[in-house]
Amino acid sequence: MSDDATIDQHPADSAFHRRLPIGEVLDASAVAEGLPWAFETITMRPLEPMLVPEKPRGGELDPAECGPCAPSEFTIWHDEHWQVRAGWEIGGLPFIGAIAPREHWLLENAPVEVLAALGPLMQRVSQAVKSVPGVARCHFGRWNDGSAHLHLWAMGRPAGMMQGRGAVLSFWDGILPPIPQEMAEEHIRIVAEALAAGGGEAFPMR
Ligand SMILES: [Zn+2]
């Protein structure tokens, strides 16, 4: 099993990488100006060396140790191919959940029947999240760095929260005051039952 101490890393080398000002603090005003509803100023850390090979993601080397493959009390809904998990950490957004296949697939190797079921599921998740009181829109994110197991995030954007437009919404989950546990449970129940109304099972592990 590899870890940080055993990986022999070296700087990534490409035409893209060779032009980068590694070690410098870069001007982030373009982000603040592009998202003026959220940021006044941003101070970046110095640009760090980009080392490869990268540390393996969760479940990358040994799917037996993959989190989304193991049963979880935080699975709020599943059907034949897909599962939705939520509630293991309470943040400031009305709802945030993770959508993943039940089996250990990557985007690169997932069977077509699993991928084909994702489109209709995204439509159902969006409707379910928007049925949570106080939610105007459901945003989806697919960041591919933490777990190798294919997963997407679904986030409820609070109604009227123009400062939460776009990708910055994910940061607000850690900035807004955490919602009360009871409210989080209620919102999770609403999403789980809305999903189950269209097929599959709510709270299969509870
Ligand atoms: Zn997995």
PDB file of C-alpha atoms and ligand atoms in Angstrom:
ATOM      1  CA  MET A   1       0.000   0.000   0.000  1.00  0.00           C
ATOM      2  CA  SER A   2       1.519   3.303  -1.036  1.00  0.00           C
ATOM      3  CA  ASP A   3       1.306   6.447   1.006  1.00  0.00           C
ATOM      4  CA  ASP A   4       2.940   9.868   0.964  1.00  0.00           C
ATOM      5  CA  ALA A   5       6.184   8.542   2.419  1.00  0.00           C
ATOM      6  CA  THR A   6       6.693   5.844  -0.184  1.00  0.00           C
ATOM      7  CA  ILE A   7       5.720   7.667  -3.376  1.00  0.00           C
ATOM      8  CA  ASP A   8       8.739   8.850  -5.337  1.00  0.00           C
ATOM      9  CA  GLN A   9       7.394  12.110  -6.703  1.00  0.00           C
ATOM     10  CA  HIS A  10       8.917  14.515  -9.187  1.00  0.00           C
ATOM     11  CA  PRO A  11       7.659  17.752 -10.747  1.00  0.00           C
ATOM     12  CA  ALA A  12       5.172  17.214 -13.550  1.00  0.00           C
ATOM     13  CA  ASP A  13       6.766  18.200 -16.845  1.00  0.00           C
ATOM     14  CA  SER A  14       4.812  19.520 -19.807  1.00  0.00           C
ATOM     15  CA  ALA A  15       4.730  22.677 -21.884  1.00  0.00           C
ATOM     16  CA  PHE A  16       1.890  23.780 -19.633  1.00  0.00           C
ATOM     17  CA  HIS A  17       3.830  23.174 -16.420  1.00  0.00           C
ATOM     18  CA  ARG A  18       7.140  24.677 -17.580  1.00  0.00           C
ATOM     19  CA  ARG A  19       5.624  28.151 -17.903  1.00  0.00           C
ATOM     20  CA  LEU A  20       4.164  28.278 -14.379  1.00  0.00           C
ATOM     21  CA  PRO A  21       5.601  30.660 -11.722  1.00  0.00           C
ATOM     22  CA  ILE A  22       5.997  28.020  -9.005  1.00  0.00           C
ATOM     23  CA  GLY A  23       6.584  29.623  -5.589  1.00  0.00           C
ATOM     24  CA  GLU A  24       5.011  32.961  -6.471  1.00  0.00           C
ATOM     25  CA  VAL A  25       1.871  34.421  -4.888  1.00  0.00           C
ATOM     26  CA  LEU A  26      -0.487  35.062  -7.794  1.00  0.00           C
ATOM     27  CA  ASP A  27      -2.992  37.864  -8.182  1.00  0.00           C
ATOM     28  CA  ALA A  28      -6.485  36.489  -7.524  1.00  0.00           C
ATOM     29  CA  SER A  29      -8.369  39.694  -8.279  1.00  0.00           C
ATOM     30  CA  ALA A  30      -9.888  38.101 -11.393  1.00  0.00           C
ATOM     31  CA  VAL A  31     -11.811  35.694  -9.133  1.00  0.00           C
ATOM     32  CA  ALA A  32     -13.049  38.458  -6.831  1.00  0.00           C
ATOM     33  CA  GLU A  33     -14.024  40.574  -9.832  1.00  0.00           C
ATOM     34  CA  GLY A  34     -15.678  37.613 -11.553  1.00  0.00           C
ATOM     35  CA  LEU A  35     -17.651  36.664  -8.449  1.00  0.00           C
ATOM     36  CA  PRO A  36     -18.123  40.119  -6.846  1.00  0.00           C
ATOM     37  CA  TRP A  37     -21.281  38.901  -5.112  1.00  0.00           C
ATOM     38  CA  ALA A  38     -19.219  36.529  -2.974  1.00  0.00           C
ATOM     39  CA  PHE A  39     -15.699  37.865  -2.581  1.00  0.00           C
ATOM     40  CA  GLU A  40     -14.266  41.234  -1.578  1.00  0.00           C
ATOM     41  CA  THR A  41     -10.636  40.157  -1.826  1.00  0.00           C
ATOM     42  CA  ILE A  42      -8.815  36.837  -2.073  1.00  0.00           C
ATOM     43  CA  THR A  43      -5.259  36.142  -0.946  1.00  0.00           C
ATOM     44  CA  MET A  44      -3.692  33.092  -2.535  1.00  0.00           C
ATOM     45  CA  ARG A  45      -1.007  30.861  -1.087  1.00  0.00           C
ATOM     46  CA  PRO A  46       2.196  30.602  -3.139  1.00  0.00           C
ATOM     47  CA  LEU A  47       1.811  28.328  -6.163  1.00  0.00           C
ATOM     48  CA  GLU A  48       3.162  24.963  -5.017  1.00  0.00           C
ATOM     49  CA  PRO A  49       5.199  22.508  -7.109  1.00  0.00           C
ATOM     50  CA  MET A  50       2.988  20.089  -9.040  1.00  0.00           C
ATOM     51  CA  LEU A  51       4.331  16.652  -8.194  1.00  0.00           C
ATOM     52  CA  VAL A  52       3.636  13.337  -9.879  1.00  0.00           C
ATOM     53  CA  PRO A  53       2.717  10.594  -9.535  1.00  0.00           C
ATOM     54  CA  GLU A  54      -0.140  11.879  -7.413  1.00  0.00           C
ATOM     55  CA  LYS A  55      -1.166  10.234  -4.161  1.00  0.00           C
ATOM     56  CA  PRO A  56      -3.801   7.537  -4.867  1.00  0.00           C
ATOM     57  CA  ARG A  57      -7.390   8.581  -4.235  1.00  0.00           C
ATOM     58  CA  GLY A  58      -9.654   6.761  -1.804  1.00  0.00           C
ATOM     59  CA  GLY A  59     -10.440   3.266  -3.085  1.00  0.00           C
ATOM     60  CA  GLU A  60      -7.998   3.635  -5.991  1.00  0.00           C
ATOM     61  CA  LEU A  61      -5.523   0.934  -4.999  1.00  0.00           C
ATOM     62  CA  ASP A  62      -7.837  -1.358  -3.089  1.00  0.00           C
ATOM     63  CA  PRO A  63     -11.590  -1.197  -3.799  1.00  0.00           C
ATOM     64  CA  ALA A  64     -12.078  -3.279  -0.625  1.00  0.00           C
ATOM     65  CA  GLU A  65     -11.213  -0.102   1.307  1.00  0.00           C
ATOM     66  CA  CYS A  66     -13.516   2.125  -0.762  1.00  0.00           C
ATOM     67  CA  GLY A  67     -15.996   4.165   1.310  1.00  0.00           C
ATOM     68  CA  PRO A  68     -18.875   4.359  -1.203  1.00  0.00           C
ATOM     69  CA  CYS A  69     -18.641   0.569  -1.746  1.00  0.00           C
ATOM     70  CA  ALA A  70     -19.231  -0.195   1.941  1.00  0.00           C
ATOM     71  CA  PRO A  71     -22.727  -0.168   3.495  1.00  0.00           C
ATOM     72  CA  SER A  72     -23.483   3.149   5.213  1.00  0.00           C
ATOM     73  CA  GLU A  73     -26.146   4.448   7.565  1.00  0.00           C
ATOM     74  CA  PHE A  74     -25.863   7.687   5.565  1.00  0.00           C
ATOM     75  CA  THR A  75     -27.313   6.076   2.439  1.00  0.00           C
ATOM     76  CA  ILE A  76     -30.587   7.961   2.222  1.00  0.00           C
ATOM     77  CA  TRP A  77     -31.810   6.232  -0.960  1.00  0.00           C
ATOM     78  CA  HIS A  78     -30.737   3.593  -3.447  1.00  0.00           C
ATOM     79  CA  ASP A  79     -32.032   1.585  -6.368  1.00  0.00           C
ATOM     80  CA  GLU A  80     -30.523  -1.129  -8.533  1.00  0.00           C
ATOM     81  CA  HIS A  81     -27.649   0.982  -9.868  1.00  0.00           C
ATOM     82  CA  TRP A  82     -27.315   4.192  -7.825  1.00  0.00           C
ATOM     83  CA  GLN A  83     -27.209   5.477  -4.251  1.00  0.00           C
ATOM     84  CA  VAL A  84     -27.476   8.888  -2.595  1.00  0.00           C
ATOM     85  CA  ARG A  85     -25.749   9.596   0.718  1.00  0.00           C
ATOM     86  CA  ALA A  86     -26.111  12.609   3.011  1.00  0.00           C
ATOM     87  CA  GLY A  87     -25.872  13.749   6.593  1.00  0.00           C
ATOM     88  CA  TRP A  88     -22.468  12.546   7.780  1.00  0.00           C
ATOM     89  CA  GLU A  89     -21.476  16.183   8.248  1.00  0.00           C
ATOM     90  CA  ILE A  90     -23.870  19.073   8.743  1.00  0.00           C
ATOM     91  CA  GLY A  91     -22.987  22.279   6.920  1.00  0.00           C
ATOM     92  CA  GLY A  92     -24.681  25.573   6.199  1.00  0.00           C
ATOM     93  CA  LEU A  93     -26.531  24.652   3.007  1.00  0.00           C
ATOM     94  CA  PRO A  94     -30.097  23.311   3.284  1.00  0.00           C
ATOM     95  CA  PHE A  95     -29.021  20.051   1.606  1.00  0.00           C
ATOM     96  CA  ILE A  96     -25.884  18.512   0.213  1.00  0.00           C
ATOM     97  CA  GLY A  97     -25.670  14.900  -0.913  1.00  0.00           C
ATOM     98  CA  ALA A  98     -23.414  12.546  -2.845  1.00  0.00           C
ATOM     99  CA  ILE A  99     -24.668  10.498  -5.805  1.00  0.00           C
ATOM    100  CA  ALA A 100     -22.654   7.369  -6.611  1.00  0.00           C
ATOM    101  CA  PRO A 101     -23.085   3.993  -8.299  1.00  0.00           C
ATOM    102  CA  ARG A 102     -23.660   1.131  -5.867  1.00  0.00           C
ATOM    103  CA  GLU A 103     -20.803  -0.818  -7.455  1.00  0.00           C
ATOM    104  CA  HIS A 104     -17.206   0.335  -7.784  1.00  0.00           C
ATOM    105  CA  TRP A 105     -17.240   2.077 -11.143  1.00  0.00           C
ATOM    106  CA  LEU A 106     -15.151   4.937 -12.397  1.00  0.00           C
ATOM    107  CA  LEU A 107     -16.490   7.303 -15.025  1.00  0.00           C
ATOM    108  CA  GLU A 108     -13.938   5.665 -17.309  1.00  0.00           C
ATOM    109  CA  ASN A 109     -15.295   2.120 -16.999  1.00  0.00           C
ATOM    110  CA  ALA A 110     -18.918   2.375 -15.828  1.00  0.00           C
ATOM    111  CA  PRO A 111     -21.293   0.197 -17.885  1.00  0.00           C
ATOM    112  CA  VAL A 112     -23.652   1.968 -20.212  1.00  0.00           C
ATOM    113  CA  GLU A 113     -26.745   0.865 -18.264  1.00  0.00           C
ATOM    114  CA  VAL A 114     -25.373   2.568 -15.137  1.00  0.00           C
ATOM    115  CA  LEU A 115     -24.499   5.735 -17.034  1.00  0.00           C
ATOM    116  CA  ALA A 116     -27.843   5.732 -18.848  1.00  0.00           C
ATOM    117  CA  ALA A 117     -29.670   5.699 -15.501  1.00  0.00           C
ATOM    118  CA  LEU A 118     -27.782   8.776 -14.297  1.00  0.00           C
ATOM    119  CA  GLY A 119     -29.602  11.317 -16.465  1.00  0.00           C
ATOM    120  CA  PRO A 120     -33.088  10.457 -15.197  1.00  0.00           C
ATOM    121  CA  LEU A 121     -31.703  10.232 -11.648  1.00  0.00           C
ATOM    122  CA  MET A 122     -30.202  13.735 -11.858  1.00  0.00           C
ATOM    123  CA  GLN A 123     -33.595  15.020 -12.912  1.00  0.00           C
ATOM    124  CA  ARG A 124     -35.220  13.308  -9.911  1.00  0.00           C
ATOM    125  CA  VAL A 125     -32.532  14.480  -7.468  1.00  0.00           C
ATOM    126  CA  SER A 126     -32.916  18.048  -8.713  1.00  0.00           C
ATOM    127  CA  GLN A 127     -36.668  17.950  -8.165  1.00  0.00           C
ATOM    128  CA  ALA A 128     -36.249  16.291  -4.753  1.00  0.00           C
ATOM    129  CA  VAL A 129     -33.708  18.866  -3.532  1.00  0.00           C
ATOM    130  CA  LYS A 130     -35.854  21.729  -4.792  1.00  0.00           C
ATOM    131  CA  SER A 131     -38.745  20.380  -2.702  1.00  0.00           C
ATOM    132  CA  VAL A 132     -36.758  21.178   0.480  1.00  0.00           C
ATOM    133  CA  PRO A 133     -38.187  24.327   2.116  1.00  0.00           C
ATOM    134  CA  GLY A 134     -36.021  27.337   1.365  1.00  0.00           C
ATOM    135  CA  VAL A 135     -34.255  25.833  -1.667  1.00  0.00           C
ATOM    136  CA  ALA A 136     -34.494  27.557  -5.044  1.00  0.00           C
ATOM    137  CA  ARG A 137     -32.155  25.441  -7.182  1.00  0.00           C
ATOM    138  CA  CYS A 138     -30.153  22.239  -7.151  1.00  0.00           C
ATOM    139  CA  HIS A 139     -26.552  22.515  -8.346  1.00  0.00           C
ATOM    140  CA  PHE A 140     -24.433  19.492  -9.300  1.00  0.00           C
ATOM    141  CA  GLY A 141     -20.669  19.186  -8.957  1.00  0.00           C
ATOM    142  CA  ARG A 142     -18.329  16.446 -10.078  1.00  0.00           C
ATOM    143  CA  TRP A 143     -14.890  16.775  -8.483  1.00  0.00           C
ATOM    144  CA  ASN A 144     -12.740  13.802  -9.132  1.00  0.00           C
ATOM    145  CA  ASP A 145      -9.992  14.084  -6.519  1.00  0.00           C
ATOM    146  CA  GLY A 146     -11.107  12.571  -3.196  1.00  0.00           C
ATOM    147  CA  SER A 147     -12.562   9.167  -4.045  1.00  0.00           C
ATOM    148  CA  ALA A 148     -11.856   7.113  -7.151  1.00  0.00           C
ATOM    149  CA  HIS A 149     -15.430   5.760  -6.993  1.00  0.00           C
ATOM    150  CA  LEU A 150     -17.542   7.771  -9.455  1.00  0.00           C
ATOM    151  CA  HIS A 151     -19.546  10.369  -7.542  1.00  0.00           C
ATOM    152  CA  LEU A 152     -21.339  13.687  -7.997  1.00  0.00           C
ATOM    153  CA  TRP A 153     -22.450  16.266  -5.444  1.00  0.00           C
ATOM    154  CA  ALA A 154     -25.958  17.709  -5.304  1.00  0.00           C
ATOM    155  CA  MET A 155     -26.329  21.018  -3.455  1.00  0.00           C
ATOM    156  CA  GLY A 156     -29.410  23.037  -2.616  1.00  0.00           C
ATOM    157  CA  ARG A 157     -28.948  26.748  -3.313  1.00  0.00           C
ATOM    158  CA  PRO A 158     -30.996  28.821  -0.840  1.00  0.00           C
ATOM    159  CA  ALA A 159     -33.810  30.868  -2.366  1.00  0.00           C
ATOM    160  CA  GLY A 160     -32.811  34.449  -2.995  1.00  0.00           C
ATOM    161  CA  MET A 161     -29.148  33.788  -2.262  1.00  0.00           C
ATOM    162  CA  MET A 162     -27.595  35.588  -5.196  1.00  0.00           C
ATOM    163  CA  GLN A 163     -24.236  35.377  -3.386  1.00  0.00           C
ATOM    164  CA  GLY A 164     -24.469  31.597  -3.814  1.00  0.00           C
ATOM    165  CA  ARG A 165     -24.686  31.583  -7.595  1.00  0.00           C
ATOM    166  CA  GLY A 166     -22.364  29.177  -9.360  1.00  0.00           C
ATOM    167  CA  ALA A 167     -19.478  27.067  -8.109  1.00  0.00           C
ATOM    168  CA  VAL A 168     -18.964  29.297  -5.063  1.00  0.00           C
ATOM    169  CA  LEU A 169     -22.062  27.644  -3.559  1.00  0.00           C
ATOM    170  CA  SER A 170     -19.935  24.714  -2.403  1.00  0.00           C
ATOM    171  CA  PHE A 171     -17.790  27.072  -0.287  1.00  0.00           C
ATOM    172  CA  TRP A 172     -20.816  28.589   1.389  1.00  0.00           C
ATOM    173  CA  ASP A 173     -21.596  25.190   2.960  1.00  0.00           C
ATOM    174  CA  GLY A 174     -18.597  25.747   5.234  1.00  0.00           C
ATOM    175  CA  ILE A 175     -19.201  29.491   5.728  1.00  0.00           C
ATOM    176  CA  LEU A 176     -22.906  29.784   6.551  1.00  0.00           C
ATOM    177  CA  PRO A 177     -23.862  28.784  10.114  1.00  0.00           C
ATOM    178  CA  PRO A 178     -24.481  25.009  10.228  1.00  0.00           C
ATOM    179  CA  ILE A 179     -28.171  24.170  10.120  1.00  0.00           C
ATOM    180  CA  PRO A 180     -29.619  22.491  13.235  1.00  0.00           C
ATOM    181  CA  GLN A 181     -29.430  18.690  13.328  1.00  0.00           C
ATOM    182  CA  GLU A 182     -33.232  18.378  13.381  1.00  0.00           C
ATOM    183  CA  MET A 183     -33.577  20.578  10.304  1.00  0.00           C
ATOM    184  CA  ALA A 184     -30.876  18.583   8.511  1.00  0.00           C
ATOM    185  CA  GLU A 185     -32.711  15.336   9.295  1.00  0.00           C
ATOM    186  CA  GLU A 186     -35.985  16.781   8.042  1.00  0.00           C
ATOM    187  CA  HIS A 187     -34.427  17.957   4.788  1.00  0.00           C
ATOM    188  CA  ILE A 188     -32.774  14.573   4.265  1.00  0.00           C
ATOM    189  CA  ARG A 189     -36.098  12.830   4.871  1.00  0.00           C
ATOM    190  CA  ILE A 190     -37.812  15.079   2.308  1.00  0.00           C
ATOM    191  CA  VAL A 191     -35.190  14.287  -0.357  1.00  0.00           C
ATOM    192  CA  ALA A 192     -35.124  10.554   0.420  1.00  0.00           C
ATOM    193  CA  GLU A 193     -38.901  10.175   0.303  1.00  0.00           C
ATOM    194  CA  ALA A 194     -39.197  12.258  -2.869  1.00  0.00           C
ATOM    195  CA  LEU A 195     -36.629   9.999  -4.547  1.00  0.00           C
ATOM    196  CA  ALA A 196     -38.298   6.814  -3.304  1.00  0.00           C
ATOM    197  CA  ALA A 197     -41.639   8.022  -4.665  1.00  0.00           C
ATOM    198  CA  GLY A 198     -40.154   7.561  -8.135  1.00  0.00           C
ATOM    199  CA  GLY A 199     -38.582   4.150  -7.437  1.00  0.00           C
ATOM    200  CA  GLY A 200     -35.882   2.657  -5.272  1.00  0.00           C
ATOM    201  CA  GLU A 201     -35.799   2.579  -1.478  1.00  0.00           C
ATOM    202  CA  ALA A 202     -35.382   5.333   1.138  1.00  0.00           C
ATOM    203  CA  PHE A 203     -33.007   4.725   4.081  1.00  0.00           C
ATOM    204  CA  PRO A 204     -32.090   1.123   3.177  1.00  0.00           C
ATOM    205  CA  MET A 205     -29.607   0.844   6.085  1.00  0.00           C
ATOM    206  CA  ARG A 206     -31.751   2.319   8.888  1.00  0.00           C
TER     207      ARG A 206
HETATM  208 ZN    ZN B   1     -16.008   1.935  -4.554  1.00  0.00          ZN
END
